[in-house]
Short mmCIF file of C-alpha atoms in Angstrom, two decimals:
data_model
loop_
_atom_site.label_atom_id
_atom_site.label_comp_id
_atom_site.label_asym_id
_atom_site.label_seq_id
_atom_site.Cartn_x
_atom_site.Cartn_y
_atom_site.Cartn_z
CA MET A 10 13.76 -10.04 21.18
CA ILE A 11 15.11 -7.32 18.88
CA THR A 12 18.62 -7.46 17.49
CA LEU A 13 20.55 -4.71 15.76
CA GLU A 14 23.50 -6.00 13.76
CA SER A 15 26.09 -3.54 12.50
CA VAL A 16 23.38 -0.99 11.90
CA ARG A 17 24.21 2.29 10.25
CA LYS A 18 21.72 5.06 9.86
CA SER A 19 21.94 8.71 9.10
CA TYR A 20 19.23 11.18 8.30
CA ARG A 21 19.30 14.42 6.42
CA THR A 22 19.01 17.75 8.14
CA ARG A 23 19.43 21.24 6.85
CA ASN A 24 23.06 21.08 7.98
CA GLY A 25 23.85 17.93 6.05
CA ALA A 26 23.65 14.29 7.02
CA ARG A 27 23.45 13.48 10.69
CA ARG A 28 24.60 10.11 11.88
CA VAL A 29 22.23 8.36 14.26
CA LEU A 30 23.85 4.97 14.46
CA ASP A 31 27.36 4.19 13.37
CA ASP A 32 27.91 0.48 13.04
CA VAL A 33 25.92 -0.45 16.14
CA SER A 34 25.12 -3.95 17.32
CA PHE A 35 22.72 -4.20 20.22
CA GLU A 36 20.35 -6.73 21.69
CA PHE A 37 17.06 -5.72 23.26
CA GLU A 38 16.14 -8.53 25.59
CA SER A 39 12.63 -9.64 26.33
CA GLY A 40 11.48 -8.51 29.76
CA ARG A 41 14.15 -5.85 30.07
CA ASN A 42 12.46 -2.45 30.25
CA ILE A 43 15.06 -0.10 28.95
CA ALA A 44 15.21 3.64 28.42
CA LEU A 45 17.49 5.15 25.80
CA LEU A 46 18.46 8.65 26.81
CA GLY A 47 19.71 11.17 24.34
CA GLY A 48 19.69 14.89 23.75
CA ASN A 49 17.71 16.70 21.08
CA GLY A 50 18.75 15.67 17.62
CA SER A 51 20.65 12.60 18.78
CA GLY A 52 18.32 10.52 16.61
CA LYS A 53 16.22 8.88 19.31
CA SER A 54 13.06 8.93 17.27
CA THR A 55 14.81 7.60 14.19
CA LEU A 56 16.24 4.77 16.26
CA LEU A 57 12.80 3.94 17.64
CA ARG A 58 11.21 3.97 14.18
CA MET A 59 13.92 1.63 13.00
CA ILE A 60 13.21 -0.73 15.91
CA ALA A 61 9.52 -0.54 15.02
CA GLY A 62 10.26 -1.33 11.38
CA MET A 63 8.94 1.96 10.10
CA GLU A 64 12.32 2.83 8.66
CA ASP A 65 15.06 0.65 7.21
CA PRO A 66 18.68 1.01 8.30
CA ASP A 67 21.13 2.29 5.66
CA ALA A 68 23.24 -0.78 6.33
CA GLY A 69 23.10 -3.72 8.71
CA LYS A 70 20.15 -5.67 9.95
CA VAL A 71 17.32 -5.32 12.45
CA THR A 72 15.68 -8.58 13.50
CA ARG A 73 12.40 -8.63 15.40
CA ARG A 74 11.29 -11.81 17.10
CA ALA A 75 8.15 -10.53 18.80
CA ARG A 76 5.12 -8.40 18.15
CA ILE A 77 6.48 -4.89 18.38
CA SER A 78 4.11 -1.95 18.68
CA PHE A 79 4.25 1.26 16.73
CA PRO A 80 5.29 4.13 19.03
CA ILE A 81 2.54 4.70 21.59
CA GLY A 82 0.20 7.48 20.56
CA PHE A 83 1.38 7.44 16.94
CA SER A 84 -1.53 8.67 14.82
CA GLY A 85 0.28 9.18 11.52
CA SER A 86 -1.16 6.03 9.99
CA PHE A 87 -4.78 7.14 10.25
CA HIS A 88 -6.55 7.91 7.02
CA PRO A 89 -8.28 11.29 7.42
CA GLN A 90 -11.18 10.49 5.10
CA ILE A 91 -12.48 7.49 6.98
CA SER A 92 -13.93 7.17 10.44
CA GLY A 93 -12.12 6.34 13.63
CA ARG A 94 -13.95 3.03 13.71
CA ASP A 95 -12.80 2.07 10.21
CA ASN A 96 -9.23 3.14 10.90
CA VAL A 97 -9.21 1.07 14.07
CA ARG A 98 -10.73 -1.89 12.25
CA PHE A 99 -8.01 -1.74 9.62
CA VAL A 100 -5.18 -1.70 12.15
CA ALA A 101 -6.80 -4.51 14.16
CA ARG A 102 -6.98 -6.61 10.98
CA VAL A 103 -3.37 -5.86 10.11
CA TYR A 104 -2.27 -7.21 13.49
CA GLY A 105 -4.68 -10.15 13.33
CA CYS A 106 -6.62 -9.18 16.45
CA ASP A 107 -10.21 -9.81 17.37
CA VAL A 108 -11.54 -6.84 15.42
CA ASN A 109 -14.71 -6.32 17.45
CA ALA A 110 -12.90 -6.50 20.77
CA VAL A 111 -10.38 -3.90 19.63
CA ILE A 112 -13.10 -1.60 18.32
CA ARG A 113 -15.04 -1.92 21.58
CA PHE A 114 -11.96 -1.21 23.67
CA VAL A 115 -10.96 1.87 21.67
CA ARG A 116 -14.50 3.23 21.54
CA ASP A 117 -14.96 2.90 25.29
CA PHE A 118 -11.49 4.00 26.28
CA SER A 119 -11.15 7.03 24.03
CA GLU A 120 -14.49 8.55 25.16
CA ILE A 121 -15.06 10.41 21.92
CA GLY A 122 -18.70 9.37 21.64
CA ARG A 123 -20.38 9.65 18.28
CA HIS A 124 -17.24 11.15 16.74
CA PHE A 125 -16.00 7.58 16.55
CA ASP A 126 -18.09 7.16 13.40
CA GLN A 127 -17.07 10.46 11.81
CA PRO A 128 -14.16 10.88 9.36
CA MET A 129 -11.01 11.52 11.34
CA VAL A 130 -10.32 14.74 9.48
CA SER A 131 -13.01 16.31 11.68
CA TYR A 132 -11.25 15.28 14.91
CA ALA A 133 -9.58 17.69 17.27
CA ASN A 134 -5.94 16.81 17.91
CA SER A 135 -6.76 15.55 21.38
CA MET A 136 -9.36 13.16 19.96
CA ARG A 137 -6.89 11.73 17.48
CA ALA A 138 -4.36 11.30 20.23
CA ARG A 139 -6.83 9.48 22.45
CA VAL A 140 -7.86 7.10 19.68
CA ALA A 141 -4.23 6.45 18.81
CA TYR A 142 -3.33 5.78 22.44
CA ALA A 143 -6.28 3.49 22.99
CA LEU A 144 -5.54 1.59 19.80
CA CYS A 145 -2.00 0.81 20.85
CA MET A 146 -3.26 -0.45 24.21
CA ALA A 147 -6.01 -2.51 22.59
CA ILE A 148 -3.53 -4.68 20.73
CA ASP A 149 -1.61 -7.32 22.67
CA PHE A 150 1.94 -6.37 21.75
CA ASP A 151 4.90 -8.17 23.29
CA CYS A 152 6.85 -4.96 23.29
CA TYR A 153 5.65 -1.39 23.54
CA LEU A 154 7.73 1.40 22.07
CA VAL A 155 7.56 4.82 23.68
CA ASP A 156 8.83 8.03 22.14
CA GLU A 157 8.55 10.42 25.11
CA VAL A 158 4.75 10.13 25.17
CA THR A 159 3.40 7.83 27.88
CA ALA A 160 -0.01 9.42 28.27
CA VAL A 161 -2.27 11.84 26.41
CA GLY A 162 -5.24 14.07 27.13
CA ASP A 163 -6.18 16.01 30.23
CA SER A 164 -5.05 14.99 33.70
CA ASN A 165 -7.96 12.60 34.22
CA PHE A 166 -7.38 10.90 30.92
CA LYS A 167 -3.65 10.77 31.52
CA ARG A 168 -4.26 8.91 34.76
CA LYS A 169 -6.38 6.41 32.88
CA CYS A 170 -3.61 6.04 30.28
CA LEU A 171 -0.97 5.33 32.87
CA GLU A 172 -3.20 2.78 34.58
CA VAL A 173 -3.80 0.77 31.44
CA PHE A 174 -0.19 1.08 30.35
CA ALA A 175 0.98 -0.21 33.74
CA GLU A 176 -1.36 -3.16 33.24
CA ARG A 177 0.06 -3.94 29.76
CA ARG A 178 3.59 -3.55 31.06
CA LYS A 179 3.12 -6.53 33.36
CA LYS A 180 3.07 -8.85 30.37
CA ALA A 181 5.14 -6.85 27.90
CA THR A 182 8.50 -5.21 27.52
CA VAL A 183 8.92 -1.45 27.27
CA ILE A 184 11.55 0.27 25.15
CA MET A 185 11.55 3.99 25.61
CA VAL A 186 13.49 6.90 24.15
CA SER A 187 13.49 10.15 26.01
CA SER A 188 15.36 13.35 26.70
CA ALA A 189 13.55 13.85 30.01
CA THR A 190 14.76 11.74 32.89
CA THR A 191 11.68 12.04 35.09
CA THR A 192 9.12 10.06 33.08
CA VAL A 193 11.40 7.14 32.28
CA LYS A 194 11.78 6.23 35.95
CA LYS A 195 8.17 5.08 36.13
CA PHE A 196 8.52 2.53 33.35
CA CYS A 197 12.11 1.38 33.05
CA GLU A 198 14.64 -0.15 35.36
CA ASP A 199 17.50 -0.18 32.88
CA GLY A 200 19.06 2.57 30.89
CA ALA A 201 21.41 3.33 28.01
CA LEU A 202 22.81 6.41 26.43
CA LEU A 203 22.47 7.29 22.76
CA GLN A 204 25.43 9.40 21.89
CA GLN A 205 27.37 10.19 18.74
CA GLY A 206 26.08 7.21 16.87
CA ARG A 207 26.57 4.68 19.64
CA ILE A 208 24.38 3.01 22.21
CA HIS A 209 26.15 2.82 25.57
CA ASP A 210 24.47 0.24 27.76
CA LEU A 211 24.93 1.42 31.32
CA GLY A 212 22.97 -1.31 33.05
CA SER A 213 20.73 0.35 35.56
CA LEU A 214 18.66 3.39 34.74
CA SER A 215 20.19 5.41 37.58
CA ASN A 216 23.64 4.97 36.04
CA ALA A 217 22.33 6.08 32.68
CA ILE A 218 20.63 9.11 34.16
CA ALA A 219 23.76 10.11 36.06
CA ALA A 220 25.87 9.81 32.92
CA TYR A 221 23.26 11.63 30.85
CA GLU A 222 23.00 14.51 33.28
CA ALA A 223 26.77 14.77 33.57
CA LYS A 224 26.94 14.95 29.78
CA GLN A 225 24.18 17.56 29.64
CA GLY A 226 26.06 19.62 32.23
CA GLU A 227 29.22 19.39 30.14
CA SER A 228 27.53 20.62 27.03
CA ILE A 229 26.03 23.58 28.88
CA VAL A 230 29.47 24.55 30.20
CA MET B 9 5.94 -15.63 19.79
CA THR B 10 7.06 -14.87 16.28
CA GLU B 11 4.61 -15.07 13.44
CA SER B 12 5.62 -16.26 10.02
CA PRO B 13 6.26 -13.34 7.65
CA VAL B 14 4.08 -14.97 4.99
CA LEU B 15 1.13 -15.08 7.39
CA VAL B 16 1.66 -11.46 8.38
CA GLN B 17 1.81 -10.37 4.76
CA ALA B 18 -1.31 -12.33 3.83
CA ARG B 19 -3.15 -10.69 6.70
CA VAL B 20 -1.96 -7.22 5.72
CA VAL B 21 -2.93 -7.73 2.07
CA TRP B 22 -6.35 -8.99 3.16
CA ALA B 23 -6.88 -5.97 5.44
CA LEU B 24 -5.78 -3.63 2.64
CA THR B 25 -8.05 -5.30 0.10
CA LEU B 26 -11.07 -4.89 2.36
CA ARG B 27 -10.05 -1.30 2.98
CA GLU B 28 -9.64 -0.60 -0.73
CA THR B 29 -13.02 -2.14 -1.47
CA GLN B 30 -14.56 0.23 0.98
CA SER B 31 -12.65 3.38 0.09
CA ARG B 32 -12.96 2.94 -3.65
CA PHE B 33 -16.54 1.86 -3.77
CA GLY B 34 -17.90 2.95 -0.41
CA ASP B 35 -17.59 6.72 -0.63
CA THR B 36 -19.70 7.40 -3.65
CA ARG B 37 -21.06 4.03 -4.76
CA LEU B 38 -20.33 5.42 -8.20
CA GLY B 39 -17.02 3.56 -8.25
CA TYR B 40 -18.59 0.16 -8.81
CA VAL B 41 -21.19 1.48 -11.23
CA TRP B 42 -18.54 3.42 -13.12
CA ALA B 43 -16.48 0.27 -13.60
CA LEU B 44 -19.47 -1.08 -15.55
CA ILE B 45 -20.68 2.13 -17.21
CA GLU B 46 -17.34 2.97 -18.78
CA PRO B 47 -16.97 -0.13 -21.00
CA VAL B 48 -20.70 -0.14 -21.78
CA ALA B 49 -20.44 3.47 -22.96
CA HIS B 50 -17.41 2.75 -25.13
CA VAL B 51 -18.96 -0.34 -26.69
CA THR B 52 -22.28 1.43 -27.27
CA ILE B 53 -20.71 4.47 -28.90
CA LEU B 54 -18.44 2.40 -31.15
CA SER B 55 -21.36 0.16 -32.12
CA ILE B 56 -23.61 3.09 -32.98
CA LEU B 57 -20.81 4.71 -34.96
CA TYR B 58 -20.23 1.54 -36.98
CA LYS B 59 -23.93 1.13 -37.64
CA LEU B 60 -24.22 4.70 -38.89
CA LEU B 61 -21.19 4.24 -41.11
CA GLN B 62 -22.65 0.89 -42.18
CA ARG B 63 -19.38 -0.77 -41.47
CA ASN B 64 -18.91 -4.35 -40.47
CA VAL B 65 -16.61 -5.83 -37.90
CA PRO B 66 -14.16 -8.49 -39.09
CA VAL B 67 -15.20 -11.13 -36.60
CA GLY B 68 -18.03 -11.81 -34.15
CA THR B 69 -20.88 -9.41 -33.53
CA LEU B 70 -20.45 -5.65 -33.25
CA GLU B 71 -20.72 -5.73 -29.47
CA THR B 72 -18.48 -8.73 -28.85
CA PHE B 73 -15.82 -7.41 -31.21
CA PHE B 74 -15.63 -4.14 -29.31
CA ILE B 75 -15.89 -5.81 -25.90
CA THR B 76 -12.94 -8.05 -26.73
CA GLY B 77 -10.98 -4.93 -27.67
CA ILE B 78 -12.06 -2.61 -24.88
CA MET B 79 -11.87 -5.05 -22.00
CA PRO B 80 -8.22 -6.17 -22.39
CA PHE B 81 -7.33 -2.53 -22.97
CA PHE B 82 -9.09 -1.41 -19.78
CA LEU B 83 -7.61 -4.31 -17.87
CA PHE B 84 -4.15 -3.01 -18.64
CA ASN B 85 -4.95 0.67 -18.41
CA HIS B 86 -6.98 0.63 -15.21
CA THR B 87 -4.66 -1.77 -13.40
CA ALA B 88 -1.68 0.38 -14.33
CA SER B 89 -3.32 3.62 -13.23
CA ARG B 90 -4.77 2.17 -9.99
CA LEU B 91 -1.34 0.85 -9.04
CA SER B 92 0.38 4.08 -10.11
CA ARG B 93 -1.58 6.01 -7.52
CA SER B 94 -1.61 3.31 -4.88
CA LEU B 95 1.33 4.68 -2.94
CA SER B 96 0.49 8.37 -3.01
CA ALA B 97 -3.07 7.55 -1.92
CA ASN B 98 -1.95 5.33 0.94
CA LEU B 99 1.10 7.09 2.36
CA MET B 100 -0.34 7.10 5.86
CA LEU B 101 -0.98 3.38 5.76
CA LEU B 102 2.64 2.78 4.81
CA ARG B 103 3.65 4.33 8.10
CA LEU B 104 2.18 1.37 9.93
CA PRO B 105 5.16 -0.95 10.43
CA PRO B 106 3.75 -4.19 8.98
CA VAL B 107 2.38 -2.49 5.84
CA THR B 108 4.72 -2.35 2.85
CA ALA B 109 4.41 -0.68 -0.54
CA ILE B 110 4.23 -4.09 -2.20
CA ASP B 111 1.27 -5.07 0.02
CA VAL B 112 -0.61 -1.93 -0.98
CA MET B 113 0.00 -2.63 -4.66
CA ILE B 114 -0.97 -6.30 -4.40
CA ALA B 115 -4.21 -5.33 -2.67
CA ARG B 116 -5.12 -2.83 -5.36
CA GLY B 117 -4.20 -5.33 -8.06
CA ILE B 118 -6.42 -8.02 -6.54
CA LEU B 119 -9.37 -5.68 -6.30
CA GLN B 120 -8.86 -4.39 -9.83
CA GLY B 121 -8.54 -7.89 -11.27
CA LEU B 122 -11.65 -9.17 -9.50
CA THR B 123 -13.65 -6.12 -10.55
CA TRP B 124 -12.62 -6.69 -14.15
CA ILE B 125 -13.74 -10.33 -14.10
CA VAL B 126 -17.12 -9.37 -12.64
CA VAL B 127 -17.63 -6.58 -15.17
CA PHE B 128 -16.67 -8.85 -18.06
CA LEU B 129 -19.12 -11.54 -16.94
CA ILE B 130 -21.90 -8.98 -16.46
CA LEU B 131 -21.32 -7.63 -19.97
CA LEU B 132 -21.51 -11.08 -21.57
CA THR B 133 -24.55 -12.03 -19.47
CA GLY B 134 -26.26 -8.77 -20.41
CA LEU B 135 -25.65 -9.40 -24.10
CA THR B 136 -26.94 -12.96 -23.77
CA LEU B 137 -30.13 -11.69 -22.13
CA MET B 138 -30.53 -9.27 -25.04
CA GLY B 139 -30.20 -12.23 -27.37
CA ARG B 140 -26.92 -11.08 -28.85
CA GLY B 141 -24.57 -13.00 -26.62
CA LEU B 142 -21.45 -14.88 -27.50
CA TRP B 143 -19.23 -16.73 -25.04
CA PRO B 144 -15.51 -17.45 -25.31
CA ALA B 145 -14.72 -20.37 -27.60
CA HIS B 146 -11.53 -21.13 -25.67
CA PRO B 147 -11.94 -19.68 -22.17
CA GLU B 148 -8.49 -20.94 -21.16
CA ILE B 149 -6.82 -18.85 -23.86
CA CYS B 150 -8.85 -15.81 -22.85
CA ALA B 151 -7.85 -16.37 -19.23
CA LEU B 152 -4.17 -16.68 -20.10
CA ALA B 153 -4.24 -13.58 -22.28
CA ALA B 154 -6.10 -11.62 -19.61
CA LEU B 155 -3.72 -12.78 -16.88
CA THR B 156 -0.67 -11.73 -18.89
CA THR B 157 -2.28 -8.38 -19.68
CA PHE B 158 -3.10 -7.97 -15.99
CA PHE B 159 0.52 -8.60 -15.03
CA LEU B 160 1.69 -6.10 -17.63
CA GLY B 161 -0.66 -3.57 -16.02
CA CYS B 162 0.71 -4.44 -12.58
CA GLY B 163 4.31 -4.08 -13.74
CA VAL B 164 3.77 -0.77 -15.48
CA GLY B 165 1.72 0.45 -12.50
CA MET B 166 4.49 -0.47 -10.08
CA ILE B 167 7.11 1.31 -12.18
CA ASN B 168 4.84 4.36 -12.40
CA ALA B 169 4.16 4.35 -8.66
CA VAL B 170 7.88 4.50 -7.93
CA LEU B 171 8.55 7.09 -10.64
CA SER B 172 5.72 9.32 -9.39
CA ALA B 173 7.18 9.11 -5.90
CA LEU B 174 10.50 10.33 -7.32
CA PHE B 175 9.20 12.88 -9.85
CA LYS B 176 5.99 14.73 -9.17
CA SER B 177 5.10 15.28 -12.81
CA TRP B 178 5.63 11.71 -13.95
CA ASP B 179 1.94 10.80 -13.72
CA ARG B 180 1.04 13.52 -16.22
CA ILE B 181 3.87 12.67 -18.58
CA TYR B 182 2.86 9.01 -18.62
CA THR B 183 -0.79 9.85 -19.25
CA ALA B 184 0.15 12.10 -22.16
CA LEU B 185 2.54 9.54 -23.64
CA THR B 186 0.06 6.67 -23.53
CA ARG B 187 -3.04 8.56 -24.61
CA PRO B 188 -2.66 7.43 -28.26
CA LEU B 189 -2.68 3.79 -27.08
CA TYR B 190 -6.45 3.69 -27.43
CA LEU B 191 -6.08 4.28 -31.14
CA LEU B 192 -2.95 2.19 -31.62
CA SER B 193 -3.96 -1.05 -29.92
CA GLY B 194 -6.41 -2.48 -32.40
CA ILE B 195 -9.49 -2.02 -30.24
CA PHE B 196 -11.84 -1.29 -33.13
CA TYR B 197 -9.86 -2.77 -36.01
CA ILE B 198 -7.62 -5.69 -36.71
CA VAL B 199 -3.96 -5.03 -37.17
CA ASP B 200 -3.63 -7.72 -39.86
CA HIS B 201 -5.91 -5.67 -42.10
CA LEU B 202 -3.61 -2.66 -42.05
CA PRO B 203 -0.96 -1.95 -44.67
CA GLU B 204 2.21 -3.94 -44.02
CA GLN B 205 4.16 -0.84 -43.01
CA ALA B 206 1.65 0.15 -40.33
CA ARG B 207 1.26 -3.42 -39.15
CA ARG B 208 4.99 -3.73 -38.55
CA VAL B 209 5.09 -0.58 -36.48
CA LEU B 210 2.04 -1.43 -34.40
CA ALA B 211 3.39 -4.91 -33.71
CA TRP B 212 5.82 -3.25 -31.29
CA ASN B 213 2.87 -2.24 -29.11
CA PRO B 214 2.34 -5.00 -26.53
CA MET B 215 -1.34 -4.08 -26.20
CA VAL B 216 -1.88 -5.13 -29.82
CA HIS B 217 -0.80 -8.62 -28.82
CA ALA B 218 -2.91 -8.54 -25.67
CA ILE B 219 -6.06 -7.81 -27.64
CA GLU B 220 -5.33 -10.16 -30.55
CA TRP B 221 -4.50 -12.95 -28.12
CA PHE B 222 -7.72 -12.39 -26.20
CA ARG B 223 -9.72 -12.42 -29.45
CA THR B 224 -8.00 -15.61 -30.57
CA GLY B 225 -9.42 -17.24 -27.47
CA PHE B 226 -12.81 -15.62 -27.72
CA PHE B 227 -13.72 -16.20 -31.37
CA ARG B 228 -13.64 -19.70 -32.82
CA ASN B 229 -12.62 -18.60 -36.30
CA PHE B 230 -10.17 -15.83 -35.52
CA THR B 231 -6.49 -16.12 -36.27
CA SER B 232 -3.86 -13.41 -36.25
CA LEU B 233 -0.65 -13.16 -38.23
CA THR B 234 0.67 -10.43 -35.96
CA LEU B 235 0.09 -12.17 -32.66
CA ASP B 236 3.15 -13.27 -30.73
CA PRO B 237 2.09 -14.29 -27.18
CA GLN B 238 5.72 -14.62 -26.14
CA TYR B 239 6.27 -10.97 -26.91
CA LEU B 240 3.50 -9.96 -24.50
CA ILE B 241 4.70 -12.40 -21.85
CA THR B 242 8.20 -10.95 -22.10
CA TRP B 243 6.83 -7.46 -21.60
CA ALA B 244 4.78 -8.56 -18.61
CA VAL B 245 7.60 -10.43 -16.88
CA ALA B 246 10.12 -7.68 -17.60
CA SER B 247 7.86 -4.90 -16.31
CA VAL B 248 6.95 -6.74 -13.10
CA PHE B 249 10.62 -7.53 -12.52
CA LEU B 250 11.67 -3.94 -13.15
CA GLY B 251 8.86 -2.64 -10.93
CA LEU B 252 9.88 -4.90 -8.04
CA CYS B 253 13.53 -3.90 -8.40
CA MET B 254 12.67 -0.21 -8.46
CA GLU B 255 10.51 -0.54 -5.37
CA ARG B 256 13.38 -2.22 -3.55
CA VAL B 257 15.99 0.31 -4.64
CA PHE B 258 13.93 3.41 -3.87
CA ARG B 259 11.99 2.02 -0.89
CA SER B 260 13.35 4.50 1.62
CA ARG B 261 12.59 7.44 -0.65
CA ILE B 262 9.04 6.23 -1.24
CA THR B 263 8.17 6.07 2.43
CA ALA B 264 10.24 9.03 3.57
CA ARG B 265 7.72 11.50 2.17
#
């Protein structure tokens, strides 16, 4: 579904370049819900953005053969000067969806009422997050990308998020990056470790968690 | 279920074009009107000035002579400046995976080009209704000249968009550098009528060729010694090529802001 071929990527930090992927080849298979575990600064988010196509690798190739989502809850592509409705309409058009159906879904799901027709600059953070979450769920992606966030809002809204996400997951694949081992268990059966520029595929998620926690323990000692 | 990249891009460009239409002309409504007011104001002021000075234009009527100077000039200038700012104005859209910098620029170009055609037709229709109208003698030559000028604007705009992403002050430098273009492009005079020395210097300015070429198509009895269409075409092709290359080379730095 998604193939990484000899991908290299580093990003700049205050302490110089940090290598995220060092000549990595990896195949994300359709139907295989996989969690990539890695500590802070291991480049999980960069890796996910590269899978999404929001960033190019420094070298190598990423091939996508399915409709891949942007990371769930990502609201960075909203234009602040236009309304939630117009932002949603734009994204729906970009992905070639039934624009009215998407707008209806987001309006009803996000529960932001008349704010939906106000410029997004006036939104509270939680409103933006709800619109962004709903938008990602309104589009029929083959693969949903998750960067830690699986639900937004208060506890009621979070429950709603998880319900709809579970529904989407039946027909789609989930690729998740996380540093917390608790949330990934709900969505993924398989796991891998992102470590020092490599992806170590450990098969089952429980293996990956065990290895990850062992590693975390090491670094604390 | 993979979609063809061409289809995806067409859809993205279409979505962006609709968005641009709305955000440029939807906020104030003045955008559309301004696109018409600006050339009308220029033509009116130049015409009044020439009447007061009791000067004559070398070819056509006062209004059509100025229109055929102003409109190619604006086509270049406005396309270049709309494209220059296309990336900085749409950074958040570029964060959406299927949307690329090229898509954003194509969308702005399409909108700018279509707006120009509409404004040009309104101007000629308006003049005709006032009983002073004149229509292109060779529309195909006008179209070719306008298209080349449009591509020159696109190329320069693309180069500027990348340069402004790299250097914050580039936009201002470019504006200052090209300000004299209005005077040096033969909008309200004909380069052939200038002293040989001046004519030779101005012949380096591609906009001189854009305007002379456009006038050659518009007026039945207009010929130009200075005009070299190939020179303009070379500029247009070279600038688009350079713009595309620069976008490719600096792509990660454009979107990483």
